[in-house]
PDB file of C-alpha atoms in Angstrom:
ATOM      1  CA  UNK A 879       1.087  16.268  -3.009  1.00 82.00           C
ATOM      2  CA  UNK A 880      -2.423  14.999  -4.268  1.00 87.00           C
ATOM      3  CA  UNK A 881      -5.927  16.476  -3.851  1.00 88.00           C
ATOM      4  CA  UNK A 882      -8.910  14.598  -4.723  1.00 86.00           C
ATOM      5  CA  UNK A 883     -12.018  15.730  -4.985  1.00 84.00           C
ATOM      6  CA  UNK A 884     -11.854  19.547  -5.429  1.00 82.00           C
ATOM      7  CA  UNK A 885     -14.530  20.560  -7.726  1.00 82.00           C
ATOM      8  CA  UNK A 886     -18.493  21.197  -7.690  1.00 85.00           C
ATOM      9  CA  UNK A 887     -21.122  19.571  -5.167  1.00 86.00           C
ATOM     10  CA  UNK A 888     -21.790  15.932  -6.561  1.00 86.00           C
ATOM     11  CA  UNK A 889     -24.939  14.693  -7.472  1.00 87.00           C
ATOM     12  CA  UNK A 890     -26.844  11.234  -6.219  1.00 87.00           C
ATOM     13  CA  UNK A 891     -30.353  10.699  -7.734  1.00 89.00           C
ATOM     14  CA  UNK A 892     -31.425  14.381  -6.834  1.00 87.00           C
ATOM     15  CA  UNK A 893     -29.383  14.865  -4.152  1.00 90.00           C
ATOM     16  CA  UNK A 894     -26.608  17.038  -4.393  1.00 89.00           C
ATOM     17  CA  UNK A 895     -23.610  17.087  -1.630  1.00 87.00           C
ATOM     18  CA  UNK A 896     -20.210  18.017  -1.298  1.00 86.00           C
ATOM     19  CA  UNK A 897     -17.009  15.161  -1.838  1.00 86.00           C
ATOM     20  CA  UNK A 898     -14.817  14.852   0.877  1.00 86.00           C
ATOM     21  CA  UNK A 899     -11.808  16.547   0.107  1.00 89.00           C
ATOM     22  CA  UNK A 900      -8.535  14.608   0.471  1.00 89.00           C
ATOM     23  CA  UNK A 901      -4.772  15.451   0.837  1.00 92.00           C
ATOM     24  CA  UNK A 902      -2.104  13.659   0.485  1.00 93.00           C
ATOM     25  CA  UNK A 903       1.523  14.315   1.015  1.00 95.00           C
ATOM     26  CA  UNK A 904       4.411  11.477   0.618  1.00 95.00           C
ATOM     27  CA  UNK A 905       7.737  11.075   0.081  1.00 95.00           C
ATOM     28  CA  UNK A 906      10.292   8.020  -0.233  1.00 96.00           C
ATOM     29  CA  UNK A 907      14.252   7.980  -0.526  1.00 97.00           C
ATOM     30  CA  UNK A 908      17.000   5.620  -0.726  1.00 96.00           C
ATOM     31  CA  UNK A 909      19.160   5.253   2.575  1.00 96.00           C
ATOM     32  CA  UNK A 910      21.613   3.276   1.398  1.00 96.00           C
ATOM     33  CA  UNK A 911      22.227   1.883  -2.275  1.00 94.00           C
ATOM     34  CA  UNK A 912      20.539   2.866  -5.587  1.00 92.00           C
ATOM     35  CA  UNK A 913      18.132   0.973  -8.209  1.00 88.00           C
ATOM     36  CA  UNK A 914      20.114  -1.845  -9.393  1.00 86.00           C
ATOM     37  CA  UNK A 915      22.975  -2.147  -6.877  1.00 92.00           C
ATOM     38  CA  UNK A 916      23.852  -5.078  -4.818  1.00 95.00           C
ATOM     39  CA  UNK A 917      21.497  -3.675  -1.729  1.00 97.00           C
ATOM     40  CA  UNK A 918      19.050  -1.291  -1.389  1.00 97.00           C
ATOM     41  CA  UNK A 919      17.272   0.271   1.716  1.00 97.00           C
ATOM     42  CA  UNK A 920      14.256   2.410   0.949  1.00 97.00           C
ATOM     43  CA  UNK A 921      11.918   4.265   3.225  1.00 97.00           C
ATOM     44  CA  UNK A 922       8.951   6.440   2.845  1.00 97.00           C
ATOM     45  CA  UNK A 923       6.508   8.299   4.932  1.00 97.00           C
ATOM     46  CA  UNK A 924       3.160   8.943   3.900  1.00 96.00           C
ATOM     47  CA  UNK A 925       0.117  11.613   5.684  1.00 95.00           C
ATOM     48  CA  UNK A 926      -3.576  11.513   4.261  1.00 92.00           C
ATOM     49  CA  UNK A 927      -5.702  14.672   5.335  1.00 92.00           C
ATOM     50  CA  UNK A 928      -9.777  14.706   4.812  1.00 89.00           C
ATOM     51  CA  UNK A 929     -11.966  16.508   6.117  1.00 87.00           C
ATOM     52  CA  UNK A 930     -14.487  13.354   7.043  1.00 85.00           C
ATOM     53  CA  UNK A 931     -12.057  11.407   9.100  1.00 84.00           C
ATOM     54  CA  UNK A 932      -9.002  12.009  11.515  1.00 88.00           C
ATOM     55  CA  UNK A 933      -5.593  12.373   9.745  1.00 92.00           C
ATOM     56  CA  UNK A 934      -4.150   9.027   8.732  1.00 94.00           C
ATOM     57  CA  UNK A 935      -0.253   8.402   8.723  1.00 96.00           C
ATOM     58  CA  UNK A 936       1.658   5.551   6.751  1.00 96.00           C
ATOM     59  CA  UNK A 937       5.450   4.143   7.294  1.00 97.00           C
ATOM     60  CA  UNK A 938       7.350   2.018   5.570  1.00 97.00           C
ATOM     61  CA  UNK A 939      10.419  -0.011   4.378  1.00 98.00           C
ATOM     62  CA  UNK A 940      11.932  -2.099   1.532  1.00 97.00           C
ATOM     63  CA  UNK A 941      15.070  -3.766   1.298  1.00 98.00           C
ATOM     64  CA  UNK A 942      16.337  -5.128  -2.154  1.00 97.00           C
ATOM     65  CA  UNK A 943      19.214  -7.672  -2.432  1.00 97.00           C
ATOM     66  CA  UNK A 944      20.698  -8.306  -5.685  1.00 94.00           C
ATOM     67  CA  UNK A 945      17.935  -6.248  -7.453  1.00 91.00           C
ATOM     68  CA  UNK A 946      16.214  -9.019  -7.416  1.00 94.00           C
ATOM     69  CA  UNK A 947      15.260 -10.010  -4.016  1.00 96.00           C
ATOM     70  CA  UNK A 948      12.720  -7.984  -1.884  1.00 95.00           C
ATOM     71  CA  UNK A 949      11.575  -8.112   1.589  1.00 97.00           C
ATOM     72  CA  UNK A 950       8.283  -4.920   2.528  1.00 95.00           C
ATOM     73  CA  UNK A 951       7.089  -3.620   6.038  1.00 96.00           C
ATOM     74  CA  UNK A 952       4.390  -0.458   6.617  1.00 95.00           C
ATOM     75  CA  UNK A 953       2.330   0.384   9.006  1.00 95.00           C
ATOM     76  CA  UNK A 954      -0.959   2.314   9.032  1.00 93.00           C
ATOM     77  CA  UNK A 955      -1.378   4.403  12.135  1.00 94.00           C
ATOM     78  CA  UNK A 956      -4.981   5.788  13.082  1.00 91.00           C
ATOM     79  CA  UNK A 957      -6.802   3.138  11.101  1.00 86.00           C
ATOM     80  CA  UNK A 958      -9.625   0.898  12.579  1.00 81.00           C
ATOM     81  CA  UNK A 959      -9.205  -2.150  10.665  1.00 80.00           C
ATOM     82  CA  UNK A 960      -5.771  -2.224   9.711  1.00 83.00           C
ATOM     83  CA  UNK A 961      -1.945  -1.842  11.164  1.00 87.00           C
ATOM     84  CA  UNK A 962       1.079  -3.856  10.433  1.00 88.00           C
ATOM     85  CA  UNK A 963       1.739  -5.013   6.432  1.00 89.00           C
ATOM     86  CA  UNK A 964       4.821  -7.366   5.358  1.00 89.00           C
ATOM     87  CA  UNK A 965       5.646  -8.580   2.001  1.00 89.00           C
ATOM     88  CA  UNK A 966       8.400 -10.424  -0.455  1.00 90.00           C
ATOM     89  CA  UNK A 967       9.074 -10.446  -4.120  1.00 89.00           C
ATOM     90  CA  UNK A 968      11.296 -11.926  -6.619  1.00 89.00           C
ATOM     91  CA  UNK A 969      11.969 -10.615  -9.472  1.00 88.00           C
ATOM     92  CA  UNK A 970      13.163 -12.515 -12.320  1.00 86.00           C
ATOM     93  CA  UNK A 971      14.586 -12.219 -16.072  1.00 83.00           C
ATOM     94  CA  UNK A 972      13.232 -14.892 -18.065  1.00 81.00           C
ATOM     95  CA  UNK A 973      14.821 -14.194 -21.813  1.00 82.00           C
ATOM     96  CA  UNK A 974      13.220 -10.759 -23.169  1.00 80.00           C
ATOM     97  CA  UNK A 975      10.797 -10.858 -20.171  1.00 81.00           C
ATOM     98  CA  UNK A 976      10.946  -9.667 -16.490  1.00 82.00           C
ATOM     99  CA  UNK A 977       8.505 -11.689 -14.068  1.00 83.00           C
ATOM    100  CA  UNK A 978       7.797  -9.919 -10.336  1.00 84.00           C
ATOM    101  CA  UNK A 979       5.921 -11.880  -7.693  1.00 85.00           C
ATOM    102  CA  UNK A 980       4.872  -9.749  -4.898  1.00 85.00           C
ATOM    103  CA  UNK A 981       3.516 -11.963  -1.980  1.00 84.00           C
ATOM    104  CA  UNK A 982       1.830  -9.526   1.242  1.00 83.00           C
ATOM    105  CA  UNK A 983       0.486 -10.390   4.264  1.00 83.00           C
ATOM    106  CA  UNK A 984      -1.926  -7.905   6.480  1.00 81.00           C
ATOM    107  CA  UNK A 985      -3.477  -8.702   9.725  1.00 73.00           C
ATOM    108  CA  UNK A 986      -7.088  -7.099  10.085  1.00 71.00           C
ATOM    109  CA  UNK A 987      -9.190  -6.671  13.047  1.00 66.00           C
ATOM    110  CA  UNK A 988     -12.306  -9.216  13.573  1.00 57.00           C
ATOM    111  CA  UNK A 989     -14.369  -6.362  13.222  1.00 55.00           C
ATOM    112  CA  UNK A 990     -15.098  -6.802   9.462  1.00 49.00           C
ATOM    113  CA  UNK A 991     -16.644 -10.027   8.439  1.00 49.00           C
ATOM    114  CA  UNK A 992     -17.569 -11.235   4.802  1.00 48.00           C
ATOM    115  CA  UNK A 993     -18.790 -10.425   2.457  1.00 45.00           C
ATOM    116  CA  UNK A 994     -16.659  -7.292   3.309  1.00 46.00           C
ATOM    117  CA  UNK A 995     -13.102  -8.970   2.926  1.00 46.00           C
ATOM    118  CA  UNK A 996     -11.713 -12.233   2.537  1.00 46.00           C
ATOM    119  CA  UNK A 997     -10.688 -13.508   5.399  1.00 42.00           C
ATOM    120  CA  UNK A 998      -8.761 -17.111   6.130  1.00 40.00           C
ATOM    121  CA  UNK A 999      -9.979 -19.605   8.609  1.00 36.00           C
ATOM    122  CA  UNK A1000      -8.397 -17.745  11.937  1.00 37.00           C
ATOM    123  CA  UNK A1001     -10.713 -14.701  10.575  1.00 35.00           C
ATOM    124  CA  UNK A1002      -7.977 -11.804  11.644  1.00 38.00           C
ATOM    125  CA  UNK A1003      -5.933 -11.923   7.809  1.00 40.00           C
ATOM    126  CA  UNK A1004      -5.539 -11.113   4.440  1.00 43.00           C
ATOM    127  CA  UNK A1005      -2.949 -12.688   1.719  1.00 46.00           C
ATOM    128  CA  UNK A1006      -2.018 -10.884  -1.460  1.00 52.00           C
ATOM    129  CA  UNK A1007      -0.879 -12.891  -4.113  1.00 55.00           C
ATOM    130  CA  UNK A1008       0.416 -10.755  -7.751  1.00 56.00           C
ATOM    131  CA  UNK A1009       2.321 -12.109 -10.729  1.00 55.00           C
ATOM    132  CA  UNK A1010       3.517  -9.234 -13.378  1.00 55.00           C
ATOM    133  CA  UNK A1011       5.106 -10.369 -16.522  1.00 54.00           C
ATOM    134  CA  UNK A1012       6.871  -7.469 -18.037  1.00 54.00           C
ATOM    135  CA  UNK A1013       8.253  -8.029 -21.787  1.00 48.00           C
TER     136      UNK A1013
END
């Protein structure tokens, strides 16, 4: 569980006003397999409480083959903008070294144009691109 911004009024210029304060509450397990076997099915569930906005609830999934292979789904319910998420990675051993790739894929709502997000040429996505070299 995580709460964020619990403490004293905040303070803008001269203006002082209260944070909105946020809970969160998530948890994740393994259905079938365990870190390193030869397949993996993980889920997790995921609720966000605030006191500015309507409660916010996020699913997902991730299935790893070979410990090496990855293939990600979520959803977002109760967002404006936002909905379905998929992804892939690789992850590699390279001598010493460990390389992931994560590639994700979102599909946004035409109601946010740029300079607000980046947006490719059918204006209704987002791609995610992330290269982590471990040694």
């Amino acid at each position: 569980m995580i709460m964020k911004n619990f403490g004293p009024e905040a303070k803008f210029l001269s203006d002082k006003f209260k944070l909105p304060l946020y809970f969160n509450i998530n948890t994740a397990m393994s259905l079938i397999g365990e870190q390193g076997s030869a397949f993996q099915w993980l889920v997790s569930a995921e609720s966000a409480f605030a006191t500015d906005y309507r409660d916010r609830y996020h699913l997902g999934t991730e299935i790893w083959i070979a410990d090496m292979v990855a293939v990600r789904s979520g959803y977002k319910f109760f967002y404006d903008t936002e909905d379905w998420t998929v992804g892939a990675g690789l992850k590699l051993g390279v001598g010493s070294r460990e390389i992931i790739i994560d590639v994700a894929y979102q599909i946004l709502s035409n109601t946010l144009i740029p300079p607000c997000v980046f947006q490719s040429a059918d204006h209704s996505s987002i791609t995610v691109f992330n290269i982590i070299i471990y040694s």
